[in-house]
Structure formats: structure tokens, C-alpha cells
Amino acid sequence: MSPATHPPELRELIRLLLVDEARSEVRDSAFGEIVEILRPGDLLVVNDAATLPAALRGQVHVDGEAHAIELRLLGPRAHDDGEEDRDRRWRAVVFGAGDWRTDTDDRPPPPLLEPGMLIELFGDVRASVVSRDPASARLVELCFEQGGPALYAQLYAIGRPIQYSHLDRDEQLWSFQTVFAGRPWAAEMPSAGRPLTAAMLAALRRRGIEIARLTHAAGLSATGDAQLDARLPLPERYEIPAETAAAIGRTRARGGRVIAVGTTVVRALESAARAGLTHQGGSGETELIITAQTPRLVVDGLLTGMHGPSESHYRLLRAFASQALLERAWTLALELGYRSHEFGDLALLLPAEPTRDSRLDVRPAAPVWDP
Amino acid sequence: MLDSTHVPLRTAIVTGASRGLGLGIAQSLAVDHGLRVAMVARDVAALEAAVRQVRAAGGDAEAIVADVADKLAIHRIFGIAAATLGDIDVLVNNASSLGPTPLRALLDSACEDFGAVLETNLLAAFRLSKVALGSMVLRDRGVVVNISSDAAVEAYPDWGLYGVSKAALLQLTRIWAAELAGTKVRVLSVDPGEMDTQMHADALPNADRSTLADPNMVGRTIAARIVEAAHEEVPR
């Protein structure tokens, strides 16, 4: 499938493929029709993470020789203390020389970073290497010289949004934001929410469809390292507000469906359910990988970008539709010229059975899942 | 009427916060009402002094050095504030520019100066509000205040650039409020009146300062108005 090479002229001007398992139906529509496709009583849950300028260029010295590198920040580590020191430590993926214009897989590998090594980023920003992942040399933990607001001021001064070579121009950070973005937690835009306009959200509410939010630190979609790509998505932090937990409860009580806007929302909600957080809300970091075999405890439907069988997100889609139906949908989308990636078209996956673990409803405080 | 179920406001962004009314509003929000406030201004030294003043008074404040008229600074301002303080509940668009002083008649005003005044007084407020309001609407809470002036409605000679920008800002406020009717998010315009500020001295150097209001007192009144607006129950 061809990727969308730039944002649509208006954010809502994309196609929506309805993939309805109960009716064994695959149908093409304009995205705006989602207001009519969803039913009064349904709950739409969005990820309100804003996108960070997470791509930073700089250099490291190895054996006296300077090597150009690019860092792609995944997010701060949780264990920091003190206000000024807050968010000093970050997880990041290191790329070799060059930038997003080169295909990620064709970029030269970065030099091997050793703990204690100093990374000099453009704009006089420095970080030291704390540790390197034992299985993937590109995955590192860093410590910046400053934390708190001073660090964020630096990141916004020198960072660029993470981009890939399918784009036809260098985009500004605002192209990678949803209408409702709040705290900048996402390395890459939670893109399924991008086409939603303020007017559509208001129209959905008027139709009796509730809108709720969570914040999930969406990570990278590609690392340039096949071994690391196979581990995606990496652990990501999330936060479920108490109001959202309450909205899920109301939706279940009235027989409505919980529809996730994007795979990050599925990961956050299903992780929260397994951590016993879907009743009062809460936060955590999740390592959950969702596949066809993962029982869905909370999420009854998924609004998602077009992900093909070769992508890590495809496994997650299989929790919402059979392989046969997904193949049918993919074939039709190709025929109709659907576009993939962050500015592309969307699909709404509605499984036949809104599977949910009834234990969630009766034992709020108890752990409901023992992996 | 007060809505007792309302969650208190926790965070704010105030532009033009290094002095005058902006500093007064930021200080009152932080000290009198306990909000964590991101204070935005261009001048590093003045802003840092202002932040120190608010902290010394017991308030929680952070400095964000930026020119709101620079459209590339908008996501930076909001991002730093939201990353540091959490979801933003209050935005005060206070930064504004008179254009060249002494004030000049429209016939003597340059188009470029008009453009620059509109960037600061109108488009910056639009851009920052656009970034902040989406999250407020999603959370169904928040207050945006645009600082107005009687120059928005009276046709004062020599106040053309400023007056037109403030008239447009007032209409922006009104339309935004109309579009968000039915939510709990408030978009307000406040006319602070004539105050003893640097900006006033730049515009009217010969004014009798004893007739001008103290910007800190006006800041307190506006901060109280913001808190009150967040708690007003409006029929949905």
C-alpha cells in the first residue's frame, strides 16, 4: 500500500474502511461517516499524548574519532527524583549518520555506545550514556545534563518530529498533533486520532457517543534494526484518568461498546484491565504485546491506520478480526487506493463478539489476569 | 452558581508575564489560588526576576522564554508547560504590543508595523488558544482569558493598530465562546482599564500616574474572575 506522503488538506479528508465481522462486511466510506457508524451509547477513547520533537542530531567520539548520530527519544524513565532533576533519564534509540530522508533500514548503523560515553547534541545539549540494552545495541538509556523545564526547553529548541522517508517534505511539529493533544508524551504521533476534528467530536457527543481520554507514550514504529523491530512495541508508560474508568463502567452498564482510537489506546486499556486499573484509573508502564491470542477484556472495537501483515501492529489487529476478513479488507483498500502511515486512511474494526471478561465487572479490586 | 463537583484549576500559562498586568495575574494565580504557573516572556532577565518574585511569595512558577509572535514558538511554549506542569487548565493571553511609540495616526503607520501588532495581539492569542483549547474541550474544563481594552470598542485617534487588533481579539473571544457553549470550557475577554504599567507609560508618557490602577490589584481581580468562571455552572 502506498503511504500518504503529507498531511491531507483538511485533517478529516481521508477514507474509512469499515471492517464489521458480525456482518462479514467490508465497506468504504468517508471518515466523517464515523459519526453515523458508531451507535449512541458507545464510548470512543482517544490518546491525548502530544508528539514530542523526539529526533535529536549530534555526535559521539569513539577512539578520538567523531561519529554523527541521531537520537530518537522514547520517553523519560520513571525513577527520577526531585523537581529540577525530573525527566533527566530517557530511553532512546540511536541511529547512524543522516536523517529521515534516508530509508530507516538503509541508514548506516550507529557506533557502539558504551556506558559513560558523552553524546554532544546540536545546540550545546549534552547527555551521557547510562546503559545499553543487552540484546539491542541501539537501545540505550541516557542521562541529560539538565532535567525539568530546562531540558524540555532544550528539546523543543533542538528537536525535530520523528519522520520517515515516505514523506515528501520536512513537516513542522504541528503537523504531528491531534486536535486534543495535551502532555507531550509520544515519540510518534498517536495518528489514528489525527483526523478527528473538534466539530466531529462535538457531533459524536450530540449523538450520544461518549468521548474519553487516556495518555499513552506511543513509541517508535521502526528502529532500523530487524531484531529490535521484532520487539516493538517496547515498554510504554500510560495513564488512565478516573473519569475514563468511570466512563468505561457506564458504557458497559448500558451495553455500549468501548472503541479505541489507535493501537496505543488498546495497549493502554488492555494493560490497565490486567493491572486492575480500569475501575478507578491509574498509571503504569506496559510490556503487553497483543496478538490474535490475547483475550480482549475492555476494548470492543478499534479505529486504526492501515497496517499490513509485515508490520508489528498487524498482530494486534488480529485480536479484532479474523485473518480472512483482514485480508479481504486489505485487498479492497489496495484496490481503492487507500494510503497508509500517519497521514493515511483509517479502518474501523468491529469484532463479532464484544468479548469482555465478566470478572472485570464483579471483582474490581482483585487482579483479573495472571499472565 | 457554584458547581460543587468541580475539580479545582491546577495549572496556567500566562503570556507577557515578566511585568505589569501579566506578572500580577501570574502571581495571584500562583500565590492566592495555588495554581502552578508557566510564565512566558521574551526578556530572559526580566522573566527570571518575575519568576523569583512569584516563588518568593510562595507561588509555584516556571519561566518559558519565548516570543509569542513567533509561530514556531507556540508548540514549544505549550509543550514545555504541559510536560512540566501537567495538563493546562488556564491560558491568559496577556502579551500585547502597541506598535511603534509615540503612537501614530493610521496614515503615518507602516503596513509592516500593523502586521507585527496583529501577530502579537491577535494571531498569537489564536495560535496558543488553538493548542490549549482542544485538550480543555476533551477534558471539559478550562478557562482562556484574552486581555482586552477600551481601545477595542472606542475609536481613539493614534491608537489604530492596537485598537484594531484588540477589536479583532474581542470578536475572536466572542466567537470562540459561542462555539464552546455547551461545554464547561470558558473563553473570556477582560478589560483591565488604565493601569500604571510600562506599556501605559510608553503610550501616554504624560499621564497622571496617581489616577492609574495598580496592575497587581487588577491582576488579583482577574485571577479571581478566572477561578470563578471555572466554577460557574452553565446549563448544557
Coordinates of C-alpha atoms in Angstrom, one line a residue:
Chain A
M1 CA 0.0 0.0 0.0
S2 CA 1.3 3.5 -0.8
P3 CA 2.0 5.7 2.1
A4 CA 0.4 9.1 2.4
T5 CA 3.3 11.4 1.7
H6 CA 2.0 14.5 3.5
P7 CA -1.0 15.5 5.6
P8 CA -4.4 15.8 3.9
E9 CA -5.5 19.3 3.1
L10 CA -8.1 19.1 5.9
R11 CA -7.4 16.6 8.7
E12 CA -10.7 14.8 8.2
L13 CA -10.4 14.3 4.5
I14 CA -9.4 10.6 4.5
R15 CA -11.2 7.3 3.8
L16 CA -12.6 5.0 6.4
L17 CA -12.8 1.2 5.8
L18 CA -15.5 -0.4 7.9
V19 CA -14.5 -4.0 8.8
D20 CA -17.5 -5.5 10.5
E21 CA -17.1 -9.1 11.4
A22 CA -20.7 -9.7 12.6
R23 CA -22.0 -8.7 9.2
S24 CA -18.9 -10.1 7.4
E25 CA -18.9 -6.7 5.8
V26 CA -16.0 -4.6 4.4
R27 CA -17.2 -1.2 3.3
D28 CA -15.5 2.0 2.1
S29 CA -16.8 5.4 3.4
A30 CA -15.7 8.9 4.0
F31 CA -14.1 9.3 7.5
G32 CA -16.8 11.8 8.5
E33 CA -19.4 9.0 8.3
I34 CA -18.0 7.5 11.6
V35 CA -20.4 9.8 13.4
E36 CA -23.3 7.8 11.9
I37 CA -21.5 4.4 12.0
L38 CA -20.9 4.5 15.8
R39 CA -24.0 3.9 18.0
P40 CA -25.4 6.1 20.7
G41 CA -24.1 4.6 24.0
D42 CA -20.7 3.8 22.5
L43 CA -17.6 5.2 24.1
L44 CA -14.7 6.5 21.9
V45 CA -11.4 6.5 23.8
V46 CA -8.6 8.7 22.4
N47 CA -4.9 9.0 23.3
D48 CA -4.3 12.7 24.2
A49 CA -0.5 12.5 24.2
A50 CA 1.1 15.3 22.2
T51 CA 4.0 14.5 20.0
L52 CA 7.5 15.4 21.2
P53 CA 10.2 16.8 19.0
A54 CA 11.9 13.5 19.7
A55 CA 14.6 13.4 16.9
L56 CA 17.9 14.9 18.0
R57 CA 21.1 15.1 16.0
G58 CA 24.6 15.2 17.4
Q59 CA 27.8 13.3 17.6
V60 CA 29.9 11.0 19.8
H61 CA 33.6 10.4 19.9
V62 CA 34.8 6.9 19.7
D63 CA 38.6 6.3 19.8
G64 CA 39.1 10.0 19.2
E65 CA 37.0 10.0 16.0
A66 CA 33.7 11.9 15.8
H67 CA 30.7 10.0 14.6
A68 CA 27.4 11.7 13.6
I69 CA 24.4 10.1 15.2
E70 CA 20.7 10.8 15.6
L71 CA 18.8 10.0 18.8
R72 CA 15.1 9.2 18.8
L73 CA 13.8 9.6 22.3
L74 CA 11.2 7.1 23.6
G75 CA 10.4 8.7 26.9
P76 CA 11.7 9.6 30.3
R77 CA 12.4 6.8 32.8
A78 CA 10.1 6.8 35.8
H79 CA 12.7 6.6 38.6
D80 CA 13.9 10.2 38.8
D81 CA 13.7 12.3 41.9
G82 CA 13.5 16.0 42.6
E83 CA 11.8 18.7 40.5
E84 CA 14.9 20.0 38.8
D85 CA 16.2 16.5 38.1
R86 CA 12.8 15.3 36.8
D87 CA 12.9 13.6 33.5
R88 CA 16.7 13.6 33.2
R89 CA 16.9 10.0 32.2
W90 CA 15.5 8.8 28.9
R91 CA 15.3 5.7 26.9
A92 CA 16.3 6.3 23.3
V93 CA 17.1 4.5 20.0
V94 CA 20.4 5.5 18.3
F95 CA 20.6 5.9 14.6
G96 CA 23.7 6.4 12.4
A97 CA 24.5 9.5 10.3
G98 CA 21.9 11.1 8.1
D99 CA 18.3 11.9 8.7
W100 CA 14.7 10.8 8.0
R101 CA 15.1 11.3 4.2
T102 CA 17.0 8.1 4.0
D103 CA 15.0 4.9 4.4
T104 CA 15.4 3.8 8.1
D105 CA 16.7 0.3 7.0
D106 CA 19.3 1.9 4.7
R107 CA 20.9 4.2 7.2
P108 CA 24.4 3.4 8.4
P109 CA 24.4 1.8 11.8
P110 CA 25.5 3.9 14.8
P111 CA 28.8 3.4 16.6
L112 CA 28.6 1.2 19.6
L113 CA 27.8 3.4 22.6
E114 CA 29.4 2.5 25.9
P115 CA 28.1 3.5 29.3
G116 CA 29.7 6.7 30.4
M117 CA 30.2 8.0 26.8
L118 CA 29.2 11.6 26.2
I119 CA 26.7 12.5 23.5
E120 CA 27.1 16.1 22.1
L121 CA 23.8 17.2 20.6
F122 CA 23.4 20.2 18.4
G123 CA 22.6 23.3 20.3
D124 CA 25.1 22.6 23.1
V125 CA 23.0 19.9 24.7
R126 CA 24.8 17.0 26.3
A127 CA 23.7 13.6 27.6
S128 CA 25.7 10.7 28.9
V129 CA 25.1 7.0 28.1
V130 CA 23.8 5.2 31.3
S131 CA 23.3 1.7 29.8
R132 CA 22.9 -0.2 26.7
D133 CA 20.3 -2.9 26.1
P134 CA 21.9 -6.3 26.3
A135 CA 20.0 -7.6 23.2
S136 CA 19.9 -4.5 21.0
A137 CA 22.9 -2.2 20.9
R138 CA 20.8 0.7 19.5
L139 CA 18.5 0.8 22.5
V140 CA 20.1 2.9 25.3
E141 CA 19.3 4.8 28.4
L142 CA 20.7 8.3 28.6
C143 CA 21.1 11.0 31.3
F144 CA 20.8 14.6 30.2
E145 CA 22.8 17.3 32.0
Q146 CA 19.6 19.1 33.0
G147 CA 16.1 17.9 33.8
G148 CA 12.7 19.5 34.3
P149 CA 11.7 22.6 32.3
A150 CA 15.3 23.4 31.3
L151 CA 15.5 20.1 29.5
Y152 CA 12.2 20.5 27.7
A153 CA 13.2 24.0 26.6
Q154 CA 16.3 22.4 25.1
L155 CA 14.3 19.6 23.4
Y156 CA 11.9 22.0 21.8
A157 CA 14.8 24.2 20.7
I158 CA 16.8 21.4 19.0
G159 CA 14.4 18.5 18.4
R160 CA 12.5 17.7 15.3
P161 CA 9.5 15.5 15.0
I162 CA 10.4 11.9 14.1
Q163 CA 9.8 11.4 10.3
Y164 CA 10.3 8.7 7.7
S165 CA 11.4 8.7 4.1
H166 CA 7.8 8.2 2.8
L167 CA 7.2 11.9 3.4
D168 CA 7.7 14.3 0.5
R169 CA 8.6 17.3 2.6
D170 CA 10.0 18.3 6.0
E171 CA 7.0 18.8 8.3
Q172 CA 6.7 21.0 11.3
L173 CA 5.8 19.7 14.8
W174 CA 2.2 21.0 14.4
S175 CA 1.6 18.5 11.6
F176 CA 2.0 15.7 14.1
Q177 CA -0.5 16.8 16.7
T178 CA -4.1 15.8 17.2
V179 CA -6.7 18.5 17.9
F180 CA -6.9 17.5 21.6
A181 CA -3.2 16.9 22.4
G182 CA -2.1 17.7 25.9
R183 CA 1.1 16.5 27.6
P184 CA 3.9 15.7 25.2
W185 CA 4.4 12.0 25.9
A186 CA 4.5 10.5 22.4
A187 CA 7.7 9.8 20.4
E188 CA 5.5 9.4 17.4
M189 CA 2.0 10.8 16.9
P190 CA -0.9 8.6 18.0
S191 CA -2.1 9.0 14.4
A192 CA -5.5 7.4 14.5
G193 CA -6.8 10.4 16.4
R194 CA -5.4 12.9 13.9
P195 CA -8.4 13.0 11.6
L196 CA -10.8 13.7 14.4
T197 CA -11.9 17.4 14.3
A198 CA -13.4 19.4 17.1
A199 CA -16.6 19.6 15.1
M200 CA -16.8 15.8 14.7
L201 CA -16.1 15.2 18.4
A202 CA -19.0 17.6 19.2
A203 CA -21.3 15.8 16.7
L204 CA -20.4 12.4 18.2
R205 CA -21.3 13.8 21.7
R206 CA -24.6 15.2 20.4
R207 CA -25.4 11.7 19.0
G208 CA -24.9 10.2 22.5
I209 CA -21.5 8.8 21.9
E210 CA -19.2 9.5 24.8
I211 CA -15.6 10.6 24.3
A212 CA -12.9 9.7 26.9
R213 CA -9.2 10.0 27.0
L214 CA -6.0 8.4 28.3
T215 CA -2.4 9.3 27.8
H216 CA -0.1 6.7 26.3
A217 CA 3.5 7.3 25.4
A218 CA 3.4 6.0 21.8
G219 CA 6.9 4.8 20.7
L220 CA 8.7 4.2 17.5
S221 CA 7.3 2.4 14.5
A222 CA 10.8 1.5 13.1
T223 CA 14.3 1.3 14.5
G224 CA 16.4 0.3 11.5
D225 CA 17.4 -2.9 13.4
A226 CA 15.4 -6.0 12.5
Q227 CA 16.0 -7.6 15.9
L228 CA 14.8 -4.5 17.7
D229 CA 11.9 -4.1 15.3
A230 CA 10.7 -7.6 16.3
R231 CA 10.4 -6.4 19.9
L232 CA 8.1 -3.5 19.1
P233 CA 6.2 -2.1 20.7
L234 CA 8.7 -1.5 23.5
P235 CA 7.6 -0.9 27.1
E236 CA 5.5 2.3 27.2
R237 CA 4.0 4.4 30.1
Y238 CA 0.3 5.2 30.2
E239 CA -2.2 6.9 32.5
I240 CA -5.9 6.3 32.7
P241 CA -7.9 9.1 34.4
A242 CA -10.5 8.2 36.9
E243 CA -13.2 9.8 34.6
T244 CA -12.2 7.4 31.8
A245 CA -12.5 4.4 34.1
A246 CA -16.0 5.7 35.1
A247 CA -17.0 6.2 31.5
I248 CA -16.0 2.6 30.7
G249 CA -18.1 1.4 33.6
R250 CA -21.1 3.5 32.4
T251 CA -20.6 2.2 28.8
R252 CA -20.6 -1.5 30.0
A253 CA -23.7 -0.8 32.1
R254 CA -25.7 0.5 29.2
G255 CA -24.5 -2.1 26.8
G256 CA -22.4 0.2 24.7
R257 CA -19.1 -0.6 23.0
V258 CA -15.7 0.7 24.0
I259 CA -14.0 1.8 20.8
A260 CA -10.2 2.5 20.9
V261 CA -8.8 5.2 18.7
G262 CA -5.5 3.7 17.8
T263 CA -3.4 0.7 18.8
T264 CA -1.9 2.7 21.7
V265 CA -5.3 3.0 23.3
V266 CA -5.8 -0.7 23.0
R267 CA -2.5 -1.4 24.7
A268 CA -3.2 1.1 27.5
L269 CA -6.7 -0.1 28.2
E270 CA -6.0 -3.8 28.0
S271 CA -2.9 -3.4 30.2
A272 CA -4.9 -1.3 32.7
A273 CA -7.5 -4.1 32.9
R274 CA -4.8 -6.6 33.6
A275 CA -3.4 -4.3 36.3
G276 CA -6.8 -3.8 37.9
L277 CA -6.8 -0.1 36.9
T278 CA -10.0 0.0 34.7
H279 CA -12.2 0.8 37.7
Q280 CA -10.5 3.8 39.4
G281 CA -7.9 4.7 36.8
G282 CA -4.2 4.8 37.4
S283 CA -0.9 4.7 35.7
G284 CA 1.8 2.2 34.8
E285 CA 4.3 1.0 32.2
T286 CA 3.2 -1.8 30.0
E287 CA 5.1 -4.6 28.2
L288 CA 1.9 -6.2 27.0
I289 CA 2.1 -7.4 23.4
I290 CA -1.4 -8.0 21.9
T291 CA -2.0 -10.7 19.3
A292 CA -4.8 -12.8 17.9
Q293 CA -4.5 -15.0 21.1
T294 CA -4.9 -12.1 23.5
P295 CA -8.4 -12.0 25.1
R296 CA -9.8 -8.6 24.8
L297 CA -11.0 -7.6 28.3
V298 CA -12.1 -4.0 27.6
V299 CA -11.9 -2.9 24.0
D300 CA -14.8 -3.8 21.7
G301 CA -13.6 -2.1 18.6
L302 CA -10.6 -0.3 17.0
L303 CA -10.1 2.7 14.8
T304 CA -6.7 2.2 13.3
G305 CA -4.4 3.1 10.5
M306 CA -3.9 0.7 7.7
H307 CA -1.3 -1.9 8.9
G308 CA -0.2 -4.7 6.6
P309 CA 0.9 -8.2 7.6
S310 CA 4.6 -7.2 7.7
E311 CA 4.1 -4.5 10.4
S312 CA 4.2 -5.1 14.2
H313 CA 0.8 -3.6 14.6
Y314 CA -0.8 -6.2 12.4
R315 CA -0.6 -8.8 15.2
L316 CA -2.7 -6.5 17.3
L317 CA -5.3 -6.1 14.6
R318 CA -5.8 -9.9 14.6
A319 CA -7.3 -9.5 18.1
F320 CA -10.1 -7.6 16.3
A321 CA -10.7 -9.5 13.1
S322 CA -10.0 -12.9 11.5
Q323 CA -7.1 -13.2 9.1
A324 CA -9.6 -13.9 6.3
L325 CA -11.5 -10.7 6.9
L326 CA -8.4 -8.6 7.3
E327 CA -7.1 -10.0 4.0
R328 CA -10.4 -9.1 2.3
A329 CA -10.2 -5.6 3.8
W330 CA -6.6 -5.2 2.8
T331 CA -7.3 -6.2 -0.8
L332 CA -10.2 -3.8 -1.1
A333 CA -8.2 -1.0 0.5
L334 CA -5.5 -1.6 -2.1
E335 CA -8.0 -1.6 -5.0
L336 CA -9.5 1.7 -3.8
G337 CA -6.1 3.3 -3.4
Y338 CA -6.1 3.6 0.4
R339 CA -3.0 5.2 1.9
S340 CA -1.0 4.0 4.9
H341 CA 1.1 5.6 7.6
E342 CA 0.5 8.6 9.9
F343 CA -1.3 10.8 7.4
G344 CA -3.2 8.0 5.7
D345 CA -6.6 6.4 5.8
L346 CA -8.2 4.5 8.7
A347 CA -10.1 1.3 9.3
L348 CA -12.8 0.7 11.9
L349 CA -12.6 -2.9 13.1
L350 CA -15.7 -4.2 14.8
P351 CA -15.3 -7.8 16.0
A352 CA -18.3 -10.2 16.0
E353 CA -18.1 -10.8 19.7
P354 CA -17.6 -7.8 22.0
T355 CA -15.5 -10.2 24.2
R356 CA -15.1 -9.0 27.7
D357 CA -14.0 -10.7 30.8
S358 CA -17.0 -10.6 33.1
R359 CA -14.7 -10.9 36.1
L360 CA -13.8 -7.3 35.5
D361 CA -17.3 -6.3 36.3
V362 CA -17.7 -8.1 39.6
R363 CA -14.2 -8.0 41.2
P364 CA -13.0 -4.5 40.7
A365 CA -10.1 -4.6 43.1
A366 CA -8.8 -8.1 42.5
P367 CA -6.2 -8.9 39.9
V368 CA -8.1 -10.3 37.0
W369 CA -5.2 -11.6 34.9
D370 CA -2.4 -13.9 35.7
P371 CA -0.1 -14.0 32.7
Chain B
M1 CA -24.0 29.3 40.9
L2 CA -21.1 27.1 42.1
D3 CA -20.8 23.6 40.9
S4 CA -19.5 21.7 44.0
T5 CA -18.3 18.7 41.9
H6 CA -15.8 20.9 40.0
V7 CA -12.1 20.0 40.3
P8 CA -10.0 23.0 41.2
L9 CA -7.8 24.6 38.5
R10 CA -4.3 23.3 38.8
T11 CA -2.1 24.9 36.0
A12 CA -1.9 28.0 33.9
I13 CA 0.1 29.7 31.1
V14 CA 0.3 33.5 31.3
T15 CA 1.9 35.4 28.5
G16 CA 3.6 38.8 28.9
A17 CA 4.3 37.7 32.4
S18 CA 7.6 39.4 33.2
R19 CA 6.0 42.7 34.3
G20 CA 2.8 44.7 34.7
L21 CA -0.6 43.0 34.5
G22 CA 0.8 39.6 33.3
L23 CA 3.0 39.4 36.4
G24 CA 0.1 40.5 38.6
I25 CA -2.2 37.8 37.2
A26 CA 0.5 35.1 37.3
Q27 CA 1.4 35.9 40.9
S28 CA -2.2 35.9 42.1
L29 CA -3.0 32.6 40.3
A30 CA 0.1 31.0 41.8
V31 CA 0.0 32.6 45.3
D32 CA -3.6 33.3 46.1
H33 CA -5.1 30.3 44.2
G34 CA -2.4 27.7 44.3
L35 CA -2.0 27.1 40.6
R36 CA 1.3 26.0 39.0
V37 CA 2.0 28.8 36.5
A38 CA 4.1 28.9 33.4
M39 CA 5.2 32.5 32.9
V40 CA 6.0 33.4 29.3
A41 CA 8.0 36.5 28.1
R42 CA 10.8 37.5 25.7
D43 CA 13.3 39.1 28.1
V44 CA 15.2 36.4 30.0
A45 CA 16.4 38.6 32.8
A46 CA 13.1 40.3 33.4
L47 CA 11.3 37.0 33.3
E48 CA 13.6 35.3 35.7
A49 CA 13.3 38.2 38.1
A50 CA 9.5 37.9 37.9
V51 CA 9.6 34.1 38.5
R52 CA 11.8 34.7 41.5
Q53 CA 9.3 37.2 42.8
V54 CA 6.4 34.8 42.5
R55 CA 8.4 32.0 44.1
A56 CA 9.5 34.2 46.9
A57 CA 5.8 35.0 47.6
G58 CA 5.2 31.2 47.9
G59 CA 4.0 30.5 44.4
D60 CA 4.9 27.7 42.1
A61 CA 6.1 29.2 38.8
E62 CA 8.3 28.3 35.8
A63 CA 9.9 30.6 33.2
I64 CA 9.4 30.0 29.5
V65 CA 11.4 32.4 27.4
A66 CA 9.6 32.9 24.0
D67 CA 8.2 35.5 21.7
V68 CA 4.5 34.6 21.3
A69 CA 4.5 36.4 17.9
D70 CA 6.8 33.6 16.6
K71 CA 4.5 30.9 15.3
L72 CA 7.3 28.3 15.7
A73 CA 7.3 29.1 19.4
I74 CA 3.7 28.1 20.0
H75 CA 4.1 24.3 20.4
R76 CA 7.3 24.9 22.3
I77 CA 5.5 27.1 24.9
F78 CA 2.6 24.7 25.3
G79 CA 4.8 21.6 25.2
I80 CA 7.3 22.8 27.9
A81 CA 4.3 23.9 30.1
A82 CA 2.4 20.7 29.7
A83 CA 5.4 18.5 30.1
T84 CA 6.4 20.4 33.3
L85 CA 3.1 21.3 34.9
G86 CA 0.7 18.7 33.5
D87 CA -2.5 19.3 31.5
I88 CA -3.1 23.1 31.2
D89 CA -6.3 24.4 32.8
V90 CA -5.9 28.2 32.2
L91 CA -4.4 30.3 29.4
V92 CA -4.1 34.0 29.8
N93 CA -3.3 35.8 26.5
N94 CA -1.9 39.0 28.0
A95 CA 1.2 39.7 25.9
S96 CA 0.5 42.6 23.6
S97 CA 2.2 45.3 21.6
L98 CA 1.4 48.9 21.0
G99 CA 3.4 49.0 17.8
P100 CA 5.8 52.0 17.4
T101 CA 5.6 54.7 20.1
P102 CA 4.9 57.5 20.3
L103 CA 1.6 56.3 18.9
R104 CA 0.9 57.4 15.3
A105 CA -2.0 58.2 13.1
L106 CA -3.1 55.4 10.7
L107 CA -2.0 57.5 7.7
D108 CA 1.5 57.6 9.2
S109 CA 1.6 53.9 10.1
A110 CA 3.5 51.3 8.2
C111 CA 1.8 48.1 7.0
E112 CA 4.7 46.0 8.4
D113 CA 4.1 47.5 11.9
F114 CA 0.4 46.7 11.6
G115 CA 1.3 43.1 10.7
A116 CA 3.6 42.8 13.7
V117 CA 1.0 44.2 16.1
L118 CA -1.6 41.7 14.7
E119 CA 0.9 38.8 15.1
T120 CA 1.4 39.6 18.8
N121 CA -2.1 40.8 19.8
L122 CA -4.3 38.6 17.7
L123 CA -2.6 35.7 16.0
A124 CA -0.5 34.7 19.0
A125 CA -3.7 34.5 21.1
F126 CA -5.4 32.5 18.4
R127 CA -2.5 30.1 18.0
L128 CA -1.9 29.5 21.7
S129 CA -5.6 29.1 22.3
K130 CA -6.0 26.6 19.5
V131 CA -3.3 24.5 21.0
A132 CA -4.6 24.7 24.6
L133 CA -8.4 24.6 24.0
G134 CA -8.5 21.2 22.2
S135 CA -7.3 19.5 25.4
M136 CA -9.6 21.6 27.5
V137 CA -12.6 20.6 25.5
L138 CA -11.7 17.0 25.7
R139 CA -11.3 17.3 29.5
D140 CA -14.4 19.6 29.7
R141 CA -12.6 22.0 31.9
G142 CA -10.5 25.1 31.5
V143 CA -10.5 28.9 31.1
V144 CA -9.0 31.1 28.4
V145 CA -8.8 34.8 29.1
N146 CA -7.9 37.4 26.4
I147 CA -6.9 40.8 27.8
S148 CA -8.9 43.5 26.0
S149 CA -9.0 47.3 26.2
D150 CA -11.5 50.1 25.7
A151 CA -9.5 50.8 22.6
A152 CA -11.2 47.6 21.2
V153 CA -14.5 49.5 21.1
E154 CA -13.7 53.2 21.2
A155 CA -12.2 54.9 18.1
Y156 CA -9.2 56.7 19.7
P157 CA -7.1 58.7 17.3
D158 CA -3.5 57.3 17.1
W159 CA -4.5 54.0 18.6
G160 CA -5.3 52.4 15.3
L161 CA -3.0 49.4 15.1
Y162 CA -3.6 48.5 18.8
G163 CA -7.3 49.3 18.7
V164 CA -8.0 47.2 15.6
S165 CA -6.0 44.3 17.0
K166 CA -7.9 44.4 20.3
A167 CA -11.3 44.8 18.4
A168 CA -10.4 41.6 16.5
L169 CA -9.3 39.8 19.6
L170 CA -12.6 40.7 21.3
Q171 CA -14.5 39.2 18.4
L172 CA -12.3 36.2 18.4
T173 CA -13.1 35.7 22.1
R174 CA -16.9 36.1 21.5
I175 CA -17.0 33.6 18.6
W176 CA -14.9 31.1 20.4
A177 CA -17.1 31.3 23.4
A178 CA -20.1 30.8 21.2
E179 CA -18.6 27.7 19.6
L180 CA -17.8 26.2 23.0
A181 CA -21.2 27.0 24.5
G182 CA -22.5 23.7 25.9
T183 CA -19.1 22.7 27.3
K184 CA -17.6 23.7 30.7
V185 CA -14.7 25.5 29.0
R186 CA -14.9 29.3 29.3
V187 CA -13.4 31.8 26.9
L188 CA -13.5 35.3 28.4
S189 CA -12.5 38.8 27.5
V190 CA -11.4 41.1 30.3
D191 CA -10.8 44.9 30.0
P192 CA -8.4 45.7 32.9
G193 CA -8.8 49.5 32.5
E194 CA -5.9 52.0 32.7
M195 CA -3.1 50.8 34.8
D196 CA 0.3 52.1 36.0
T197 CA 2.4 50.0 33.7
Q198 CA 5.4 50.4 31.4
M199 CA 3.1 49.9 28.5
H200 CA 0.9 52.7 29.6
A201 CA 3.9 55.0 30.1
D202 CA 5.0 54.1 26.5
A203 CA 1.7 55.1 25.1
L204 CA 0.9 58.1 27.3
P205 CA 4.1 59.3 28.9
N206 CA 2.4 62.4 30.4
A207 CA -0.4 60.7 32.2
D208 CA -1.0 61.4 35.9
R209 CA 0.1 58.1 37.4
S210 CA -1.9 58.7 40.6
T211 CA -5.1 58.2 38.5
L212 CA -3.9 54.7 37.3
A213 CA -4.7 51.4 38.8
D214 CA -2.1 49.1 40.4
P215 CA -1.6 46.2 37.9
N216 CA -1.1 43.8 40.9
M217 CA -4.5 44.7 42.2
V218 CA -6.1 44.3 38.8
G219 CA -4.2 41.0 38.4
R220 CA -5.8 39.8 41.6
T221 CA -9.3 40.7 40.4
I222 CA -8.7 38.9 37.1
A223 CA -7.3 35.8 38.8
A224 CA -10.4 35.7 41.0
R225 CA -12.6 36.1 37.9
I226 CA -10.8 33.1 36.3
V227 CA -11.3 30.9 39.3
E228 CA -15.0 32.0 39.5
A229 CA -15.5 31.3 35.7
A230 CA -14.2 27.8 36.1
H231 CA -16.8 27.1 38.8
E232 CA -19.8 28.7 37.1
E233 CA -22.5 26.2 36.3
V234 CA -23.9 26.8 32.8
P235 CA -27.0 25.0 31.5
R236 CA -25.8 22.4 29.0

